[in-house]
Amino acid sequence: MMAATRYLIIGNGVAGVSAAQEIHRHDPSGPITMIGDEGIPYYYRASLSEWIAEDNTGEMVLARTPAFYAALGIESVVDTVLSVDTEAKQVILDNEDPLGYDRLLIATGASPNVVPIEGLEETLVYRTWDDARQIKVGIASETRVLILGGGVLGLELAGALARLAMRQIAIVQLLDFVGPPLLDEPAGRWLEQRIRSDGLMLFLGDTVERIVAQTAHLQSGEALDFDLFVQSVGVKARYPEVPGLEIGKAIRIDAHGATNLPDVYAAGDCTETRVRSEDRWRPTRIWLDCARQGKVAGCSMAGIEATLTEYPFLNASILYDVRYAYIGDPNGGGGVTYLMEDDGVYRKLRVVDGNLAGALLMGNRRGMMSLYRAIGLPVAEYGDAVVRPDFAWNDLTGRNWDYDFY
Amino acid sequence: MEWDGSEFEASLKRVTEFGLDNCIGVNDCMRACPVNRLGVNQNELDSVLASGEWTERVQTFVTECVQCGDCTLACPAGVHRDHMMLMLKAMLPKIPMQWQLYYYLKGRRDQQLLISLSNVYGRLQAGPLGKHVDKADLAEKDLLFYFGCYIFSSSKAPAATLTLADRLGLDYEVLAGLRSCCGWPQYLTGKMGYGQQMLIHLETLINRVAPEVIVTGCAECYAGLVRLKKKTGASWTPLTTSEWLLQHADKLAWHKLDTPIAIHDSCHITKKLGKPDPARQLLTRISDVIEIAPSPDECVCCGYYNIHANHELNHELHLEKLAVVAEKGAEAMACECVTCWEAFALSFKQADVPLWELMVAAEQATRGGE
Ligand SMILES: Cc1cc2nc3c(=O)[nH]c(=O)nc-3n(C[C@H](O)[C@H](O)[C@H](O)COP(=O)(O)OP(=O)(O)OC[C@H]3O[C@@H](n4cnc5c(N)ncnc54)[C@H](O)[C@@H]3O)c2cc1C
Ligand code: SF4
């Protein structure tokens, strides 16, 4: 009888757990070990802001219940993987003895960038529950918060803190508009107005040059006092040392989740994938893609044929305090752009060669899921009607995604 | 017409899978849910969906979900939580007794004897309208009133609707009874296959009448018709009773009541199918309309399905609704959907607050005018 395949997963985020789920489904007898260095079960990063703002309890931040782990028979190890010895097929741990594997998944996510600033000794970042805890402990209504970085995460944090009515929230952003890469400049301006009207301070095209005690000196000459300083200036892929592993800006995986090394797979924020249509490598950055990659890698590891479909890009969530959907490629150059701006609403659709190329919907996202299905379809004949919330996408796609049962 | 029998289930699976991958965990869905008294979190639901391992809390909650769709409207990531709830209903390991009875009666067309027996009883209960219950001879007519199973209910709406049609001198056919079920009760109990069978059978009955317009006063029947039309590309138009009567409203003489009436929105017609206006326009002719904001705090759910799962929960919801109505200064409430009316009826009666059915109110407001 063949011995059961031993599966080892580094990283118990969404990519790792999605993989474990598939492995268990296709090979229930293969023992799964998951190594994570956060010391807590899989949780929702996107839910941390609600937790800071006290809309969600800690219980709600957890992504799965203990019963789920038990059902999958996952063995959890709390440790940091320093490196992988692919010859001996084992991972080298920081504290414990090496662990062997038959198939390995690297799902180690990303770590936040930190900009060195003169006079800054330590800085808070925003990625993990522990980071969120430190931010939460550090705030009170009298707190003056300074966030470096006006990208998606910085704005999300600002939005959560704004709900808690801080004394002062300031955002310093190097580019001269907020919300990249989701927003382009016009959309950024739209959101900027909203943020300013809530009384938040925005310093655009600016950066923190020096910190003296509790004062940040900006490049523009402005001096800002703060009690809490958080950096949110992007992330980079994080992974243990693996000799011979093909890496660009992140671990390169093929459409089956495999790396260039035998029996080594990768998924999630630590990877980049080939976008065939654009002939470039794209880093993985969003939850949905991490989950899909994890599932494909999990199937491949269990010996089931699975391929990552090149879906149009879809990211829907909350930016500052606005619900948005970013679908396909709304911001690329070329084509015709249709815009609709209304009180609290910003909708933009881009049509290239008569076909729907992308959409950015903020405030009113009506039709978003059916619009997602319509990427690539010809829409030239409808003119600017496509940008309106009541456009009948379901008639165009021939299926009613929004309410499949209707 | 031939349908792929697995179509609904396949679509549910697709939506569920997408939801599991795309849920970012903000839990807005479960905070928006009108019947989530247990405080269930979405991670509990997803753990069951992903592992098949049930907990008692989730089981209870799944039986209590009324499929109103509030959760889906609340999700920032575009997850169809209501469909994922339907998937959970389909996966339920222990099916409540009431449900078993319900689809034994309504879901199985092969239970001919039982259906015939219950129809005998049903005819008696439906009184003068009894002649329409599952009748064999359906005539070809342009206008079809579809009353489904609510012909048996204590609702006076079917009778009022037909009185209005007679007053307008219209020619019509009526389709009602157990055999013309829209399939919604089966979906609600997770029996997709039965639901689909019912809908297919409904189509054959409708085809015998070959109508241009089908009018129904039940939001679920209406949703069923919309779905049927979508799947079959049928040429008839489904209308709610409010939409239909509005088209003829100017031919009737209206006397306005001086009681201000609050309006209750049904989840299917208003939220899911996006038609809040016809009922309001109609009620404006009858009385002053008092709005109830579409927030979960104010627009408290009728809890219909809990008639079959959890009476106490339903009553709690209704007490909340009564409080909202009183706070708004309304002296009564009107329902467009017969199902909502049925759900609320007892609690409102106990509280001595009039609960109007829109068609019944319309019939009274246009009586003896000409
Ligand atoms: C605050 C916040 C909000 C977000 N909101 C959204 C949103 O709304 N929508 C969206 O699509 N995306 C959002 N994202 C991004 C999304 O959360 C990530 O894309 C996703 O969590 C990445 O999942 P992952 O499994 O690849 O990595 P991770 O979730 O980072 O998991 C990797 C795990 O591996 C551990 N690890 C790393 N290296 C080692 C090692 N050597 N040894 C042991 N363990 C290791 C890490 O500590 C971590 O626990 C948000 C991110 C943050 C931080
Ligand atoms: S459909 Fe309605 S009742 Fe069911 S879970 Fe969603 S919000 Fe709750």
PDB file of N, CA and C and ligand atoms in Angstrom, chain B residues 29-30 32-36 45 61 64-72 81-83 85 89 272 301, ligand 2:
ATOM      1  N   CYS B  29     -23.404  41.288   6.284  1.00  0.00           N
ATOM      2  CA  CYS B  29     -24.594  40.496   5.947  1.00  0.00           C
ATOM      3  C   CYS B  29     -25.357  40.101   7.205  1.00  0.00           C
ATOM      4  N   MET B  30     -24.628  39.547   8.155  1.00  0.00           N
ATOM      5  CA  MET B  30     -25.315  39.022   9.331  1.00  0.00           C
ATOM      6  C   MET B  30     -25.787  40.139  10.253  1.00  0.00           C
ATOM      7  N   ALA B  32     -27.059  42.817   8.988  1.00  0.00           N
ATOM      8  CA  ALA B  32     -28.238  43.353   8.294  1.00  0.00           C
ATOM      9  C   ALA B  32     -29.430  42.412   8.377  1.00  0.00           C
ATOM     10  N   CYS B  33     -29.190  41.156   8.670  1.00  0.00           N
ATOM     11  CA  CYS B  33     -30.251  40.150   8.614  1.00  0.00           C
ATOM     12  C   CYS B  33     -31.350  40.440   9.641  1.00  0.00           C
ATOM     13  N   PRO B  34     -32.614  40.475   9.185  1.00  0.00           N
ATOM     14  CA  PRO B  34     -33.699  40.796  10.108  1.00  0.00           C
ATOM     15  C   PRO B  34     -34.048  39.660  11.069  1.00  0.00           C
ATOM     16  N   VAL B  35     -33.650  38.462  10.776  1.00  0.00           N
ATOM     17  CA  VAL B  35     -34.059  37.357  11.655  1.00  0.00           C
ATOM     18  C   VAL B  35     -32.888  36.706  12.395  1.00  0.00           C
ATOM     19  N   ASN B  36     -31.749  37.363  12.376  1.00  0.00           N
ATOM     20  CA  ASN B  36     -30.569  36.749  12.997  1.00  0.00           C
ATOM     21  C   ASN B  36     -30.516  37.019  14.493  1.00  0.00           C
ATOM     22  N   LEU B  45     -21.282  30.231   9.144  1.00  0.00           N
ATOM     23  CA  LEU B  45     -21.977  29.710   7.965  1.00  0.00           C
ATOM     24  C   LEU B  45     -20.977  29.142   6.966  1.00  0.00           C
ATOM     25  N   PHE B  61     -30.583  28.642  12.595  1.00  0.00           N
ATOM     26  CA  PHE B  61     -30.623  29.877  11.825  1.00  0.00           C
ATOM     27  C   PHE B  61     -31.019  29.618  10.369  1.00  0.00           C
ATOM     28  N   GLU B  64     -34.508  29.373   9.869  1.00  0.00           N
ATOM     29  CA  GLU B  64     -35.237  30.619  10.109  1.00  0.00           C
ATOM     30  C   GLU B  64     -35.069  31.659   9.009  1.00  0.00           C
ATOM     31  N   CYS B  65     -34.080  31.456   8.135  1.00  0.00           N
ATOM     32  CA  CYS B  65     -33.846  32.422   7.047  1.00  0.00           C
ATOM     33  C   CYS B  65     -35.073  32.496   6.154  1.00  0.00           C
ATOM     34  N   VAL B  66     -35.540  33.725   5.897  1.00  0.00           N
ATOM     35  CA  VAL B  66     -36.750  33.894   5.088  1.00  0.00           C
ATOM     36  C   VAL B  66     -36.437  34.260   3.644  1.00  0.00           C
ATOM     37  N   GLN B  67     -35.146  34.282   3.306  1.00  0.00           N
ATOM     38  CA  GLN B  67     -34.734  34.588   1.927  1.00  0.00           C
ATOM     39  C   GLN B  67     -35.145  35.989   1.485  1.00  0.00           C
ATOM     40  N   CYS B  68     -35.032  36.934   2.403  1.00  0.00           N
ATOM     41  CA  CYS B  68     -35.435  38.292   2.048  1.00  0.00           C
ATOM     42  C   CYS B  68     -34.378  39.003   1.214  1.00  0.00           C
ATOM     43  N   GLY B  69     -33.119  38.599   1.331  1.00  0.00           N
ATOM     44  CA  GLY B  69     -32.069  39.197   0.502  1.00  0.00           C
ATOM     45  C   GLY B  69     -31.385  40.410   1.117  1.00  0.00           C
ATOM     46  N   ASP B  70     -31.760  40.807   2.320  1.00  0.00           N
ATOM     47  CA  ASP B  70     -31.121  41.962   2.954  1.00  0.00           C
ATOM     48  C   ASP B  70     -29.613  41.777   3.067  1.00  0.00           C
ATOM     49  N   CYS B  71     -29.213  40.541   3.358  1.00  0.00           N
ATOM     50  CA  CYS B  71     -27.783  40.249   3.527  1.00  0.00           C
ATOM     51  C   CYS B  71     -27.020  40.557   2.244  1.00  0.00           C
ATOM     52  N   THR B  72     -27.588  40.174   1.122  1.00  0.00           N
ATOM     53  CA  THR B  72     -26.914  40.351  -0.155  1.00  0.00           C
ATOM     54  C   THR B  72     -26.792  41.828  -0.498  1.00  0.00           C
ATOM     55  N   ARG B  81     -25.185  36.237  -0.248  1.00  0.00           N
ATOM     56  CA  ARG B  81     -25.365  35.473   0.986  1.00  0.00           C
ATOM     57  C   ARG B  81     -26.718  34.765   0.994  1.00  0.00           C
ATOM     58  N   ASP B  82     -27.744  35.386   0.405  1.00  0.00           N
ATOM     59  CA  ASP B  82     -29.065  34.740   0.420  1.00  0.00           C
ATOM     60  C   ASP B  82     -29.033  33.405  -0.334  1.00  0.00           C
ATOM     61  N   HIS B  83     -28.293  33.385  -1.432  1.00  0.00           N
ATOM     62  CA  HIS B  83     -28.192  32.129  -2.165  1.00  0.00           C
ATOM     63  C   HIS B  83     -27.360  31.109  -1.401  1.00  0.00           C
ATOM     64  N   MET B  85     -27.386  30.908   1.733  1.00  0.00           N
ATOM     65  CA  MET B  85     -28.326  30.402   2.732  1.00  0.00           C
ATOM     66  C   MET B  85     -29.223  29.333   2.113  1.00  0.00           C
ATOM     67  N   LYS B  89     -29.798  25.523   3.152  1.00  0.00           N
ATOM     68  CA  LYS B  89     -31.105  24.877   3.317  1.00  0.00           C
ATOM     69  C   LYS B  89     -31.114  23.545   2.571  1.00  0.00           C
ATOM     70  N   LYS B 272     -35.848  42.880  -4.111  1.00  0.00           N
ATOM     71  CA  LYS B 272     -35.186  42.034  -5.085  1.00  0.00           C
ATOM     72  C   LYS B 272     -35.558  42.390  -6.515  1.00  0.00           C
ATOM     73  N   CYS B 301     -39.042  42.717   8.956  1.00  0.00           N
ATOM     74  CA  CYS B 301     -39.471  41.627   8.084  1.00  0.00           C
ATOM     75  C   CYS B 301     -40.755  40.968   8.600  1.00  0.00           C
TER      76      CYS B 301
HETATM   77  S1  SF4 C   2     -31.924  36.121   3.081  1.00  0.00           S
HETATM   78 FE1  SF4 C   2     -32.753  37.509   4.694  1.00  0.00          FE
HETATM   79  S2  SF4 C   2     -33.331  36.121   6.364  1.00  0.00           S
HETATM   80 FE2  SF4 C   2     -31.944  34.944   5.028  1.00  0.00          FE
HETATM   81  S3  SF4 C   2     -29.868  35.261   5.898  1.00  0.00           S
HETATM   82 FE3  SF4 C   2     -30.148  36.826   4.306  1.00  0.00          FE
HETATM   83  S4  SF4 C   2     -30.930  38.622   5.449  1.00  0.00           S
HETATM   84 FE4  SF4 C   2     -31.214  36.826   6.817  1.00  0.00          FE
END
